[in-house]
Tab-separated table of C-alpha atoms and ligand atoms in Angstrom:
chain	number	residue	atom	x	y	z
A	781	MET	CA	0.222	9.985	-28.097
A	782	ALA	CA	-1.294	10.926	-31.465
A	783	GLU	CA	-4.971	11.924	-31.390
A	784	ILE	CA	-7.273	8.916	-31.887
A	785	PRO	CA	-10.292	9.800	-34.046
A	786	ASP	CA	-13.697	9.317	-32.339
A	787	SER	CA	-14.647	6.896	-35.087
A	788	HIS	CA	-11.835	4.488	-34.175
A	789	PRO	CA	-13.506	1.265	-33.004
A	790	ARG	CA	-10.872	0.686	-30.343
A	791	LYS	CA	-10.756	4.268	-29.063
A	792	ALA	CA	-11.887	3.591	-25.467
A	793	SER	CA	-9.504	0.661	-25.168
A	794	LEU	CA	-6.551	2.610	-26.613
A	795	MET	CA	-7.212	5.573	-24.326
A	796	ALA	CA	-7.367	3.283	-21.289
A	797	ARG	CA	-4.074	1.698	-22.320
A	798	GLN	CA	-2.467	5.093	-22.645
A	799	LYS	CA	-3.658	6.076	-19.164
A	800	MET	CA	-2.037	2.905	-17.834
A	801	VAL	CA	1.207	3.571	-19.717
A	802	ASP	CA	1.362	7.169	-18.466
A	803	ALA	CA	0.653	6.099	-14.874
A	804	ALA	CA	3.272	3.356	-15.032
A	805	SER	CA	5.854	5.794	-16.344
A	806	ILE	CA	5.488	7.952	-13.232
A	807	GLY	CA	5.684	4.977	-10.896
A	808	LEU	CA	2.019	4.712	-9.886
A	809	LEU	CA	1.592	1.057	-10.844
A	810	ALA	CA	3.144	-2.241	-9.811
A	811	GLU	CA	4.918	-4.108	-12.616
A	812	SER	CA	2.152	-6.703	-12.784
A	813	ALA	CA	-0.526	-4.020	-13.344
A	814	MET	CA	-0.225	-4.270	-17.139
A	815	ILE	CA	-0.646	-8.037	-17.030
A	816	ALA	CA	-3.825	-7.690	-14.968
A	817	HIS	CA	-5.083	-5.032	-17.376
A	818	GLY	CA	-4.372	-7.228	-20.400
A	819	ARG	CA	-6.235	-10.124	-18.857
A	820	GLY	CA	-9.192	-7.815	-18.244
A	821	GLU	CA	-9.103	-6.564	-21.860
A	822	ALA	CA	-9.308	-10.121	-23.174
A	823	TYR	CA	-12.462	-10.839	-21.195
A	824	ASP	CA	-13.938	-7.492	-22.158
A	825	TYR	CA	-13.455	-8.318	-25.827
A	826	LEU	CA	-15.406	-11.529	-25.326
A	827	LEU	CA	-18.183	-9.636	-23.532
A	828	GLY	CA	-18.483	-7.212	-26.458
A	829	GLU	CA	-16.941	-4.283	-24.500
A	830	ARG	CA	-20.318	-3.294	-23.067
A	831	THR	CA	-22.141	-3.566	-19.771
A	832	ILE	CA	-24.079	-6.819	-20.033
A	833	GLU	CA	-27.526	-7.149	-18.484
A	834	SER	CA	-26.458	-9.232	-15.488
A	835	ALA	CA	-23.742	-6.661	-14.732
A	836	SER	CA	-26.344	-3.873	-14.707
A	837	LEU	CA	-28.297	-5.840	-12.106
A	838	ALA	CA	-25.140	-6.378	-10.052
A	839	ILE	CA	-24.401	-2.655	-10.243
A	840	SER	CA	-27.868	-1.794	-8.857
A	841	GLU	CA	-27.439	-4.383	-6.128
A	842	ALA	CA	-23.988	-3.102	-5.166
A	843	ALA	CA	-25.124	0.538	-5.136
A	844	ALA	CA	-28.063	-0.327	-2.898
A	845	ARG	CA	-25.910	-2.314	-0.467
A	846	LEU	CA	-23.408	0.538	-0.245
A	847	SER	CA	-26.221	3.005	0.408
A	848	GLU	CA	-27.706	0.832	3.181
A	849	ALA	CA	-24.385	0.025	4.868
A	850	GLN	CA	-23.458	1.243	8.358
A	851	ASN	CA	-19.791	1.734	7.452
A	852	PRO	CA	-19.249	1.485	3.714
A	853	VAL	CA	-15.802	1.948	2.160
A	854	ILE	CA	-14.357	1.938	-1.341
A	855	SER	CA	-10.947	0.243	-1.511
A	856	VAL	CA	-8.846	1.133	-4.559
A	857	ASN	CA	-5.613	-0.019	-6.176
A	858	GLY	CA	-3.516	1.694	-8.833
A	859	ASN	CA	-5.401	0.431	-11.903
A	860	THR	CA	-8.695	1.481	-10.342
A	861	VAL	CA	-7.578	5.020	-9.454
A	862	VAL	CA	-6.085	5.541	-12.903
A	863	LEU	CA	-9.091	4.200	-14.831
A	864	ALA	CA	-12.043	5.098	-12.618
A	865	GLY	CA	-10.899	7.441	-9.820
A	866	ASP	CA	-13.185	10.339	-10.784
A	867	ASP	CA	-16.397	8.329	-10.776
A	868	LEU	CA	-15.456	6.499	-7.585
A	869	ILE	CA	-15.023	9.867	-5.880
A	870	ARG	CA	-18.507	10.837	-7.112
A	871	LEU	CA	-19.800	7.531	-5.761
A	872	ALA	CA	-18.088	8.047	-2.391
A	873	ALA	CA	-19.590	11.545	-2.178
A	874	ILE	CA	-23.099	10.253	-2.871
A	875	VAL	CA	-22.827	7.290	-0.494
A	876	GLY	CA	-20.913	9.346	2.111
A	877	CYS	CA	-17.955	6.989	2.568
A	878	PRO	CA	-14.151	7.076	2.584
A	879	ILE	CA	-11.865	5.844	-0.177
A	880	GLU	CA	-8.888	3.791	0.992
A	881	VAL	CA	-5.828	3.158	-1.160
A	882	ASN	CA	-4.914	-0.427	-0.396
A	883	LEU	CA	-2.320	-2.214	-2.504
A	884	TYR	CA	-1.426	-5.827	-2.992
A	885	TYR	CA	2.212	-4.851	-3.535
A	886	ARG	CA	2.369	-2.030	-1.044
A	887	THR	CA	5.047	0.666	-1.212
A	888	ASP	CA	4.829	4.032	0.534
A	889	GLU	CA	5.794	5.772	-2.716
A	890	ARG	CA	2.934	4.298	-4.708
A	891	ILE	CA	0.427	4.872	-1.890
A	892	GLY	CA	1.552	8.504	-1.710
A	893	GLY	CA	1.427	8.946	-5.490
A	894	LEU	CA	-2.064	7.441	-5.750
A	895	LEU	CA	-3.354	9.554	-2.847
A	896	SER	CA	-2.117	12.688	-4.548
A	897	LEU	CA	-3.718	11.640	-7.842
A	898	LEU	CA	-6.991	11.024	-5.958
A	899	ASP	CA	-6.639	14.399	-4.281
A	900	SER	CA	-6.409	16.142	-7.647
A	901	GLN	CA	-9.315	14.066	-9.006
A	902	ARG	CA	-11.343	15.072	-5.923
A	903	GLU	CA	-10.618	18.737	-6.601
A	904	SER	CA	-11.672	18.445	-10.236
A	905	VAL	CA	-14.842	16.469	-9.394
A	906	ALA	CA	-15.699	19.101	-6.741
A	907	SER	CA	-15.245	21.894	-9.276
A	908	GLY	CA	-17.418	20.177	-11.880
A	909	GLY	CA	-21.192	20.145	-11.759
A	910	PRO	CA	-23.129	17.662	-9.587
A	911	PRO	CA	-24.521	14.549	-11.259
A	912	GLU	CA	-28.094	14.889	-12.480
A	913	GLY	CA	-30.468	14.046	-9.658
A	914	TRP	CA	-28.194	15.296	-6.871
A	915	SER	CA	-29.394	18.113	-4.632
A	916	GLY	CA	-27.298	19.834	-1.993
A	917	ASN	CA	-23.856	21.406	-1.837
A	918	TRP	CA	-21.897	19.176	-4.203
A	919	ARG	CA	-18.539	20.849	-3.786
A	920	GLU	CA	-18.613	20.602	0.000
A	921	ARG	CA	-19.774	17.003	-0.139
A	922	VAL	CA	-17.026	15.934	-2.546
A	923	LEU	CA	-14.283	17.714	-0.628
A	924	SER	CA	-15.401	15.948	2.540
A	925	VAL	CA	-14.664	12.469	1.089
A	926	PRO	CA	-11.828	11.098	3.270
A	927	LEU	CA	-8.834	9.700	1.354
A	928	LEU	CA	-7.216	7.024	3.518
A	929	GLY	CA	-4.219	4.743	3.203
A	930	SER	CA	-1.100	6.666	4.102
A	931	GLU	CA	-1.062	5.550	7.733
A	932	PRO	CA	-2.398	2.025	8.055
A	933	ASP	CA	-3.393	1.546	11.693
A	934	GLY	CA	-5.498	-1.588	11.246
A	935	SER	CA	-5.183	-5.032	9.786
A	936	ILE	CA	-7.087	-7.648	7.790
A	937	SER	CA	-6.807	-10.763	9.899
A	938	GLY	CA	-6.138	-13.938	7.980
A	939	LEU	CA	-3.468	-12.315	5.809
A	940	ALA	CA	0.246	-12.158	6.517
A	941	GLY	CA	2.810	-9.392	5.989
A	942	PRO	CA	2.218	-6.025	4.308
A	943	ARG	CA	-0.867	-7.348	2.502
A	944	SER	CA	-2.721	-7.384	5.807
A	945	LEU	CA	-2.278	-3.645	6.441
A	946	CYS	CA	-5.345	-1.442	6.252
A	947	CYS	CA	-6.956	1.559	7.934
A	948	LYS	CA	-9.129	1.321	11.058
A	949	ASP	CA	-11.556	3.944	9.759
A	950	GLY	CA	-11.664	2.317	6.342
A	951	ILE	CA	-11.497	-1.395	5.599
A	952	GLU	CA	-11.098	-2.588	9.189
A	953	ARG	CA	-14.410	-1.302	10.467
A	954	ALA	CA	-16.342	-1.583	7.196
A	955	ASP	CA	-19.383	-3.822	6.963
A	956	VAL	CA	-19.674	-3.336	3.191
A	957	ILE	CA	-16.625	-2.879	0.988
A	958	LEU	CA	-16.522	-2.096	-2.711
A	959	VAL	CA	-13.175	-3.348	-3.919
A	960	PRO	CA	-12.750	-3.320	-7.694
A	961	LEU	CA	-10.030	-5.637	-9.077
A	962	GLU	CA	-9.358	-7.378	-5.774
A	963	ASP	CA	-7.094	-10.384	-5.403
A	964	GLY	CA	-8.728	-13.731	-4.631
A	965	ASP	CA	-6.916	-14.242	-1.321
A	966	ARG	CA	-7.902	-10.921	0.099
A	967	CYS	CA	-11.452	-11.270	-1.107
A	968	GLU	CA	-11.681	-14.542	0.810
A	969	ALA	CA	-10.126	-13.018	3.920
A	970	LEU	CA	-12.587	-10.103	3.878
A	971	ILE	CA	-15.536	-12.453	3.399
A	972	SER	CA	-14.444	-14.645	6.274
A	973	LEU	CA	-14.402	-11.539	8.491
A	974	GLY	CA	-18.138	-11.301	7.810
A	975	LYS	CA	-17.956	-8.305	5.478
A	976	GLN	CA	-20.019	-7.926	2.342
A	977	VAL	CA	-17.518	-7.726	-0.504
A	978	LEU	CA	-18.652	-6.074	-3.735
A	979	VAL	CA	-16.187	-6.505	-6.590
A	980	VAL	CA	-15.712	-5.480	-10.203
A	981	ASP	CA	-13.905	-8.158	-12.198
A	982	LEU	CA	-14.102	-8.899	-15.908
A	983	ASN	CA	-13.140	-12.510	-15.278
A	984	PRO	CA	-16.225	-14.389	-14.031
A	985	LEU	CA	-14.035	-17.379	-13.174
A	986	SER	CA	-11.486	-15.640	-10.933
A	987	ARG	CA	-11.413	-16.587	-7.260
A	988	THR	CA	-12.446	-13.014	-6.501
A	989	ALA	CA	-15.486	-13.218	-8.767
A	990	ARG	CA	-16.534	-16.568	-7.290
A	991	ASN	CA	-16.062	-15.613	-3.632
A	992	ALA	CA	-17.546	-12.124	-3.602
A	993	THR	CA	-20.973	-11.227	-2.244
A	994	VAL	CA	-21.805	-9.285	-5.410
A	995	THR	CA	-19.682	-9.554	-8.558
A	996	ILE	CA	-19.975	-6.920	-11.251
A	997	VAL	CA	-18.550	-8.541	-14.392
A	998	ASP	CA	-17.776	-5.305	-16.198
A	999	GLU	CA	-14.903	-2.993	-17.043
A	1000	VAL	CA	-14.126	-0.835	-14.009
A	1001	SER	CA	-14.611	2.596	-15.614
A	1002	ARG	CA	-17.950	1.641	-17.188
A	1003	ALA	CA	-19.095	0.064	-13.918
A	1004	ALA	CA	-18.043	3.096	-11.855
A	1005	ALA	CA	-20.054	5.464	-14.074
A	1006	GLU	CA	-23.144	3.260	-13.696
A	1007	LEU	CA	-22.619	2.885	-9.935
A	1008	VAL	CA	-22.862	6.681	-9.670
A	1009	ASN	CA	-26.239	6.671	-11.451
A	1010	SER	CA	-27.543	3.770	-9.396
A	1011	ALA	CA	-26.439	5.256	-6.071
A	1012	LEU	CA	-28.544	8.334	-6.813
A	1013	ASP	CA	-31.631	6.120	-6.906
A	1014	PRO	CA	-30.805	2.879	-5.095
A	1015	SER	CA	-33.112	-0.124	-5.258
A	1016	ARG	CA	-32.259	-3.567	-3.944
A	1017	SER	CA	-33.486	-6.983	-4.950
A	1018	THR	CA	-34.949	-9.207	-2.247
A	1019	GLU	CA	-32.599	-12.075	-2.960
A	1020	TRP	CA	-29.262	-11.820	-4.690
A	1021	ASP	CA	-28.022	-14.905	-6.539
A	1022	ASN	CA	-24.371	-14.221	-7.329
A	1023	GLU	CA	-23.772	-17.604	-8.937
A	1024	GLN	CA	-26.579	-16.957	-11.371
A	1025	CYS	CA	-24.987	-13.627	-12.207
A	1026	LEU	CA	-21.658	-15.362	-12.975
A	1027	ARG	CA	-23.388	-18.019	-15.063
A	1028	GLU	CA	-25.063	-15.312	-17.146
A	1029	ALA	CA	-21.709	-13.623	-17.791
A	1030	LEU	CA	-20.206	-16.956	-18.839
A	1031	SER	CA	-23.085	-17.630	-21.162
A	1032	VAL	CA	-22.545	-14.242	-22.853
A	1033	ILE	CA	-18.884	-15.220	-23.317
A	1034	SER	CA	-19.733	-18.634	-24.696
A	1035	ASP	CA	-22.182	-17.017	-27.128
A	1036	ALA	CA	-19.491	-14.595	-28.316
A	1037	GLY	CA	-19.514	-16.435	-31.657
A	1038	SER	CA	-22.778	-14.627	-32.408
A	1039	LEU	CA	-20.777	-11.365	-32.593
A	1040	ILE	CA	-19.216	-12.612	-35.875
B	1740	ATP	P1	-7.936	-13.960	-8.464
B	1740	ATP	O1	-6.817	-13.504	-7.590
B	1740	ATP	O2	-9.248	-13.347	-8.113
B	1740	ATP	O3	-8.025	-15.440	-8.627
B	1740	ATP	P2	-6.297	-13.405	-10.750
B	1740	ATP	O4	-5.135	-13.719	-9.870
B	1740	ATP	O5	-6.557	-14.202	-11.965
B	1740	ATP	O6	-7.650	-13.386	-9.925
B	1740	ATP	P3	-5.480	-10.706	-10.479
B	1740	ATP	O7	-4.246	-10.393	-11.212
B	1740	ATP	O8	-5.435	-10.960	-9.011
B	1740	ATP	O9	-6.213	-11.910	-11.236
B	1740	ATP	O10	-6.537	-9.543	-10.691
B	1740	ATP	C1	-6.778	-8.941	-11.886
B	1740	ATP	C2	-8.230	-9.158	-12.242
B	1740	ATP	O11	-8.770	-7.930	-12.622
B	1740	ATP	C3	-8.380	-10.107	-13.430
B	1740	ATP	O12	-9.351	-11.061	-13.148
B	1740	ATP	C4	-8.838	-9.205	-14.581
B	1740	ATP	O13	-9.765	-9.854	-15.405
B	1740	ATP	C5	-9.484	-8.060	-13.839
B	1740	ATP	N1	-9.368	-6.762	-14.535
B	1740	ATP	C6	-8.259	-6.201	-15.053
B	1740	ATP	N2	-8.496	-4.988	-15.578
B	1740	ATP	C7	-9.815	-4.751	-15.387
B	1740	ATP	C8	-10.672	-3.659	-15.682
B	1740	ATP	N3	-10.224	-2.556	-16.298
B	1740	ATP	N4	-11.963	-3.754	-15.304
B	1740	ATP	C9	-12.428	-4.864	-14.659
B	1740	ATP	N5	-11.667	-5.928	-14.361
B	1740	ATP	C10	-10.376	-5.883	-14.710
B	1741	MG	MG1	-4.859	-12.872	-7.900
């Protein structure tokens, strides 16, 4: 793709699109991935393509809950790995948790392809410098992040067929799960198993957004970068009101006319 000048107002969006196109062309994404991405873009436009205040609070809350969890896990799909894999590896290293590739439309080829992309992202994150505020052996810590998903030996009860497959050491035993861009059905199933489900979803009205324990209404790559910062210095609110958080996102959208 031709170089996009830094001054282009749609640069971040165009670059994200190109990442999606490139990933699709090597078979890393399900056919519906572009539709999901387009729906996300539309909401992001209405939010002003920035991290709104209520999303920043949700990010702090999610980072703190991950840090306090007994068995945290980060569950990723294709769009998430392609757009935010690097920062989610940083987050997993800081929190000390595995990353599980878990797909709605599961195929062994895509799981394998995404695990190898994550493996190369892990290598490059390990070779880069630690985030500011981190002390300790960064490289060793990053390389110790388990990448799960190739051999699902557990299940999410309440779901039928391949969608129920997961890993025992990942989603099955997790008490807190960060699952960006989850589907509504699976979010509900995970909640009814008593897990805390932390999601990133630009659509504050999706079933996922409404059912989750903590909903970060933000674009996944922006949210992942902020989650890294928050996990380095976690602080949790005493009471989390997720409905209020969704209402604030909706009110930003309904005030979008003020952007004109
Ligand atoms: P649900 O299943 O929760 O009712 P849905 O069926 O409408 O939602 P899905 O296709 O299951 O939607 O999931 C895609 C969701 O991910 C959409 O709500 C979309 O807004 C959101 N999304 C897409 N791309 C991004 C992104 N880059 N960052 C954050 N959210 C995104
Ligand atoms: Mg859905």
